[in-house]
mmCIF file of C-alpha atoms in Angstrom:
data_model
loop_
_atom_site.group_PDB
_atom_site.id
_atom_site.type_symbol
_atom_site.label_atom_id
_atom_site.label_comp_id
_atom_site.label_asym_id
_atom_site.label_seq_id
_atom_site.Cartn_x
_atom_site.Cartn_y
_atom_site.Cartn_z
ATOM 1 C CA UNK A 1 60.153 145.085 109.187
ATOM 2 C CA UNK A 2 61.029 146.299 112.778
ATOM 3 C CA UNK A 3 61.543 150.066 112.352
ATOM 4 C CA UNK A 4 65.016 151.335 113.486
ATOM 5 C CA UNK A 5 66.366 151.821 117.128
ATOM 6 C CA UNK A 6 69.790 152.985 117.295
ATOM 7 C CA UNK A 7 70.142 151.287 120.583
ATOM 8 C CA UNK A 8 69.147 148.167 119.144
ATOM 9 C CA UNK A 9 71.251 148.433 115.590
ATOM 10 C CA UNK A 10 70.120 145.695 112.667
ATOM 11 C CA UNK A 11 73.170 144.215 111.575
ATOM 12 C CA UNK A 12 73.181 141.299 108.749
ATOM 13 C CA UNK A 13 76.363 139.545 108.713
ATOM 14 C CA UNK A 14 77.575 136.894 106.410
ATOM 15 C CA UNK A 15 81.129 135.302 105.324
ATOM 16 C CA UNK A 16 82.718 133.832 102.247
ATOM 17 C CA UNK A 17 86.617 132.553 101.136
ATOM 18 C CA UNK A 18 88.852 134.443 98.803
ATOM 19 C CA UNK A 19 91.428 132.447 96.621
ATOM 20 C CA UNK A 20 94.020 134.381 96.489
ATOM 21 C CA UNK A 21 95.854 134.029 93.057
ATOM 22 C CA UNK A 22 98.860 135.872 91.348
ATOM 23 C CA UNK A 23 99.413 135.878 87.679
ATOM 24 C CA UNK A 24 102.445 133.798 85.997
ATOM 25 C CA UNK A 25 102.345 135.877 83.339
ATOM 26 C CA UNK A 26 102.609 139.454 82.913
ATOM 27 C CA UNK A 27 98.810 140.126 81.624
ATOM 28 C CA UNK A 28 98.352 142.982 78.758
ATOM 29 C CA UNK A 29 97.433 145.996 79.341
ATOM 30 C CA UNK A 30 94.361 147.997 78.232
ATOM 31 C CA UNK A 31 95.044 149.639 74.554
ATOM 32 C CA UNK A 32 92.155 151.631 72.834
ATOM 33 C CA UNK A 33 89.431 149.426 71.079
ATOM 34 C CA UNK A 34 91.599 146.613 72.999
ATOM 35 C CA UNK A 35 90.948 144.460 76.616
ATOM 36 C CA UNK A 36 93.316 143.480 78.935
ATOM 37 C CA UNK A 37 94.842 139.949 78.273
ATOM 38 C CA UNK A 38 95.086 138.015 80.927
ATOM 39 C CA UNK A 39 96.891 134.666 80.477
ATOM 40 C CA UNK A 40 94.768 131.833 82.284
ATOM 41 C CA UNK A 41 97.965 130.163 84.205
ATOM 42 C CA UNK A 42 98.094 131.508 87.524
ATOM 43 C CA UNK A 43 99.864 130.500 90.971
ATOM 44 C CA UNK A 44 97.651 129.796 94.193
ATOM 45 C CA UNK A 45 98.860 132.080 97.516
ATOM 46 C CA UNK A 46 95.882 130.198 99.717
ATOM 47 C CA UNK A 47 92.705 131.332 100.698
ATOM 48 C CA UNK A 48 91.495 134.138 102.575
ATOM 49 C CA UNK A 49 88.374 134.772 104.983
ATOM 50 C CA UNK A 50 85.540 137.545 104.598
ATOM 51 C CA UNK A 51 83.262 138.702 107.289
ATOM 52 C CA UNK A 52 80.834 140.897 106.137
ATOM 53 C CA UNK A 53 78.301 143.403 108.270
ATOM 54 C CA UNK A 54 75.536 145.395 106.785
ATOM 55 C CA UNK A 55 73.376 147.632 108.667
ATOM 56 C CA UNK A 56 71.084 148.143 106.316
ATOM 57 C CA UNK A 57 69.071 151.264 108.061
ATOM 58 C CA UNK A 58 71.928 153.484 107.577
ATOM 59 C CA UNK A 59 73.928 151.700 104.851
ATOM 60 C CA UNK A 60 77.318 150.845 106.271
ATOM 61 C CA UNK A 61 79.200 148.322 106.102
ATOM 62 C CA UNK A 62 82.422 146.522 107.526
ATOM 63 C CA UNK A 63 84.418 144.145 106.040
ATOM 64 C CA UNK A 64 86.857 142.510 108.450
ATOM 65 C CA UNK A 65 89.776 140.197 106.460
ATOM 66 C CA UNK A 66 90.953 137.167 108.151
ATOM 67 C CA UNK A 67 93.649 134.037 106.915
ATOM 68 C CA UNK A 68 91.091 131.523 108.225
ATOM 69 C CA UNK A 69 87.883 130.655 108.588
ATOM 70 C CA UNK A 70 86.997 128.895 112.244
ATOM 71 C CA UNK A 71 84.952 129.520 115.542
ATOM 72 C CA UNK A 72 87.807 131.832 117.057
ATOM 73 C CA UNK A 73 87.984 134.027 114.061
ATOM 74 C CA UNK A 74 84.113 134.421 114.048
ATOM 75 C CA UNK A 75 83.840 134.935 117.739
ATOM 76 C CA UNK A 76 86.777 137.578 117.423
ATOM 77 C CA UNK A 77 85.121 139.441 114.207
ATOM 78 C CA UNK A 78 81.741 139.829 116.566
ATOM 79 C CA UNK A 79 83.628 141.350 119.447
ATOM 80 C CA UNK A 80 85.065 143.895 117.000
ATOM 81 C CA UNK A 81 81.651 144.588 115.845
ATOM 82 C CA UNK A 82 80.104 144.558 119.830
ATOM 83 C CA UNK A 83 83.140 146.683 120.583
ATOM 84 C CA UNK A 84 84.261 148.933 117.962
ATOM 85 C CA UNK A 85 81.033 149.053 115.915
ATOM 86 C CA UNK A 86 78.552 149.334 118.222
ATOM 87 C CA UNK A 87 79.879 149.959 121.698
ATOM 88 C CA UNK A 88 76.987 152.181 123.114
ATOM 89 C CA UNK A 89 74.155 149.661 121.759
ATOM 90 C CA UNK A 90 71.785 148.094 124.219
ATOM 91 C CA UNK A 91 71.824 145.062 122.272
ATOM 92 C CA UNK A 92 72.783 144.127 118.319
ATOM 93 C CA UNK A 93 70.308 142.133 116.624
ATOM 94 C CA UNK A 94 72.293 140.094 114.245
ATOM 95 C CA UNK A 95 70.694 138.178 110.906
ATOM 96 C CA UNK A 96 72.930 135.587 109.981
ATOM 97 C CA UNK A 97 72.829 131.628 108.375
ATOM 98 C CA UNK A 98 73.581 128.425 110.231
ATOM 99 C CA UNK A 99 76.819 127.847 109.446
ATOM 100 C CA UNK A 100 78.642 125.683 112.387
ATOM 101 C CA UNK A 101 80.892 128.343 113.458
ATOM 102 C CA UNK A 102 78.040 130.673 113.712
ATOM 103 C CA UNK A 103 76.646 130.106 117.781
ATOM 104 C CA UNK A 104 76.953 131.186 120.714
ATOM 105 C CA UNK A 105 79.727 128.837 122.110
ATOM 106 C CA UNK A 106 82.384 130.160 119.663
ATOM 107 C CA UNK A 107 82.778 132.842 122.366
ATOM 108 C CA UNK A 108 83.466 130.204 125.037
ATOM 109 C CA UNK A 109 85.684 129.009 123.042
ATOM 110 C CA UNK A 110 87.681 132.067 122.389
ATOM 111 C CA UNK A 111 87.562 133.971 125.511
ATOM 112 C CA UNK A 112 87.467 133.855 129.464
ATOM 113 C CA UNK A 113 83.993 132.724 130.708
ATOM 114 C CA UNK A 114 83.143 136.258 132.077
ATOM 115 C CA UNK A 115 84.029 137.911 128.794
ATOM 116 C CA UNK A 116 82.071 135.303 126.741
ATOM 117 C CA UNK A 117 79.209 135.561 128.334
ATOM 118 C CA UNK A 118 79.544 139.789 127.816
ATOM 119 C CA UNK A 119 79.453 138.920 124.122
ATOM 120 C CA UNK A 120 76.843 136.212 124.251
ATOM 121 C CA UNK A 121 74.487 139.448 126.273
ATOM 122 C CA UNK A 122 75.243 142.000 123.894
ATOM 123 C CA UNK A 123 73.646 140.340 121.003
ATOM 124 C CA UNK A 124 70.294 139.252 119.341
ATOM 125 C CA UNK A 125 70.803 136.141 116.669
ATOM 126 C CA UNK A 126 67.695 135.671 113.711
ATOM 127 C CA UNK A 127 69.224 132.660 112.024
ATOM 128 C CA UNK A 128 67.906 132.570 107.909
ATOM 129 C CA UNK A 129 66.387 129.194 107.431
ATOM 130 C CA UNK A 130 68.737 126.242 105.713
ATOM 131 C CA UNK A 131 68.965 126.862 102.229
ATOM 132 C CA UNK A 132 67.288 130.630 102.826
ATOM 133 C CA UNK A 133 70.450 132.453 103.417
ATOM 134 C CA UNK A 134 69.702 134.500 100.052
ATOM 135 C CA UNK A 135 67.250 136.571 103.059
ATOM 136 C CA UNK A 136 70.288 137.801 104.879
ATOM 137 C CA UNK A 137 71.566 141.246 103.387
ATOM 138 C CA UNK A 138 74.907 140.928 103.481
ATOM 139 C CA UNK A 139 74.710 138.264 100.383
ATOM 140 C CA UNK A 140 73.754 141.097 98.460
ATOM 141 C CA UNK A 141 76.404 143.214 99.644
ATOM 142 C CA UNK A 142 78.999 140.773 99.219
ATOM 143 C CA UNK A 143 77.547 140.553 95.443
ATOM 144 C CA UNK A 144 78.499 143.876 94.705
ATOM 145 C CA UNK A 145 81.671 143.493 96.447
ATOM 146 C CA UNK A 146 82.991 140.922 94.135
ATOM 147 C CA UNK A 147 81.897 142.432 90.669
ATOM 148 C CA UNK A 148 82.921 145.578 91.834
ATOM 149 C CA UNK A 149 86.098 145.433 93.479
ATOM 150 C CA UNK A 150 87.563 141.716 94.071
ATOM 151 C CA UNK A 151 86.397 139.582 90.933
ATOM 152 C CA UNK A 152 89.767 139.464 89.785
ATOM 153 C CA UNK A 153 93.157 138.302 90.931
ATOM 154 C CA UNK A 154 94.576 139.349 94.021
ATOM 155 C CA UNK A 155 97.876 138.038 94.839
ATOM 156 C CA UNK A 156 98.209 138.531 98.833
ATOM 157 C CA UNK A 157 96.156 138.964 102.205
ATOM 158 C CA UNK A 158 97.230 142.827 102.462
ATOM 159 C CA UNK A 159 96.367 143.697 98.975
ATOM 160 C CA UNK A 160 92.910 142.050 99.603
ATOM 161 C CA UNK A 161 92.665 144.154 102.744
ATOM 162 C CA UNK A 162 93.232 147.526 101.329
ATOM 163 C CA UNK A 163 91.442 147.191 97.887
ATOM 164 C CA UNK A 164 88.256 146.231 100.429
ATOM 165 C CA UNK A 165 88.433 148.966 103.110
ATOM 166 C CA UNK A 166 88.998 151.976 99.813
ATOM 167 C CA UNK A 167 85.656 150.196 98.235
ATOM 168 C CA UNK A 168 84.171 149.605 102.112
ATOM 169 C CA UNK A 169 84.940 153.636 102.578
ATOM 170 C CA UNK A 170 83.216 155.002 99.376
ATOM 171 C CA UNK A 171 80.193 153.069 99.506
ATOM 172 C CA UNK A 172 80.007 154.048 103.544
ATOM 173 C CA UNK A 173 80.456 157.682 102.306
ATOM 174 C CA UNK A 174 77.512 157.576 99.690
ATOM 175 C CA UNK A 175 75.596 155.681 102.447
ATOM 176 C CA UNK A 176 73.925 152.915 100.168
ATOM 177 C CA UNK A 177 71.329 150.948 100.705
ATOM 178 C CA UNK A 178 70.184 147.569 99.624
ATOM 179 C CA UNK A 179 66.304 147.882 98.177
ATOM 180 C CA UNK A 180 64.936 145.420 100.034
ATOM 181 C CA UNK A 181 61.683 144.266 98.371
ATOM 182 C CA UNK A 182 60.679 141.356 100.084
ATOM 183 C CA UNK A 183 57.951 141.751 102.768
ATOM 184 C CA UNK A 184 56.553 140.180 105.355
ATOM 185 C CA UNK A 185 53.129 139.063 103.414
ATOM 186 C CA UNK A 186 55.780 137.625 100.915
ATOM 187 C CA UNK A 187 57.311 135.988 103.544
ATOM 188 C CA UNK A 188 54.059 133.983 104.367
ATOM 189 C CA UNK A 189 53.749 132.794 101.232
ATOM 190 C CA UNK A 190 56.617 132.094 100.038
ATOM 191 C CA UNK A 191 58.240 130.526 103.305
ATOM 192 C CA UNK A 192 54.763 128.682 104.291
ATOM 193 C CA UNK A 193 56.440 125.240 104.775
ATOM 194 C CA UNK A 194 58.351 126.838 107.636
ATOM 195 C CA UNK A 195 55.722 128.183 109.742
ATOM 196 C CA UNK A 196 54.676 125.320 111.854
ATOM 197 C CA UNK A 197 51.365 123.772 111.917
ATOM 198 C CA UNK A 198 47.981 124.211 113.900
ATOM 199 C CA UNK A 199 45.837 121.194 114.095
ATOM 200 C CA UNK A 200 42.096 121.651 114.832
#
């Protein structure tokens, strides 16, 4: 509800796997009147890693790939974003869940000391409460992601990579936004059991 401050940029970030699968069969194509046949035997190639950022104020988003999924590869995806992203910003304010790989002392654990504590300056974490991660933005975004571009096989890391940044660079170029219609009087109703109590 804050209004926006390009010094301080809102950016809701979120992550999710990728299998990615090959088919064993040669699927058939699209006729008219006709779907494409796909044959349901398929061979496994692993998983990969999505990191997702949304600012929703100006409706971009970044999608950065990665082969696996730990405290390194999250604290390495935020410098990009501190860096690349957003290197002019006073500070990032950052809407994310509680996932374990998620806090501050990933960047310890990635970088020099000095350098960590850079990163660990630069930004501003809102965690979404357990099981309230549907609040953070970049669900939604990685929604449309997958019905629009990646529900389907992909057989390899660099295929996965490319299909996202063409989708990632049209819906960047039409600049679109999520409608967010929760406020913050729904917020006090429906998330009453986490505001703390006052006894009299």
């Amino acid at each position: 509800m804050q209004p926006e401050n390009p010094k301080r940029p809102l950016v809701c970030m979120d992550e999710c796997p990728k299998q990615l699968l090959s088919d064993i069969q040669e699927p058939i194509p699209i006729q008219p009147g006709k779907k494409r046949k796909i044959d349901y035997g398929y061979k496994r190639h692993g998983v990969a890693n999505l990191f997702m950022f949304f600012e929703p104020f100006r409706g971009q988003r970044h999608v950065k790939v990665t082969s696996s999924r730990t405290r390194i590869d999250w604290a390495e995806a935020m410098r990009e974003l501190s860096d690349d992203q957003y290197p002019e910003a006073e500070k990032i304010i950052v809407v994310l869940d509680n996932l374990n790989t998620h806090t501050p002392a990933a960047f310890y654990l990635a970088f020099e000391p000095q350098e960590a504590r850079r990163l660990v300056n630069r930004f501003e974490f809102h965690f979404t409460p357990k099981h309230g991660s549907w609040l953070n933005m970049a669900e939604i975004e990685f929604s449309v992601l997958s019905r629009q571009c990646i529900k389907r096989r992909i057989p390899d890391e660099q295929t996965l990579n490319d299909e996202i940044l063409a989708w990632v660079d049209e819906r960047n170029s039409k600049g679109v936004k999520v409608n967010w219609r929760f406020t913050t009087s729904d917020a006090r109703i429906k998330l009453k059991h986490l505001y703390p109590k006052i006894d009299d």
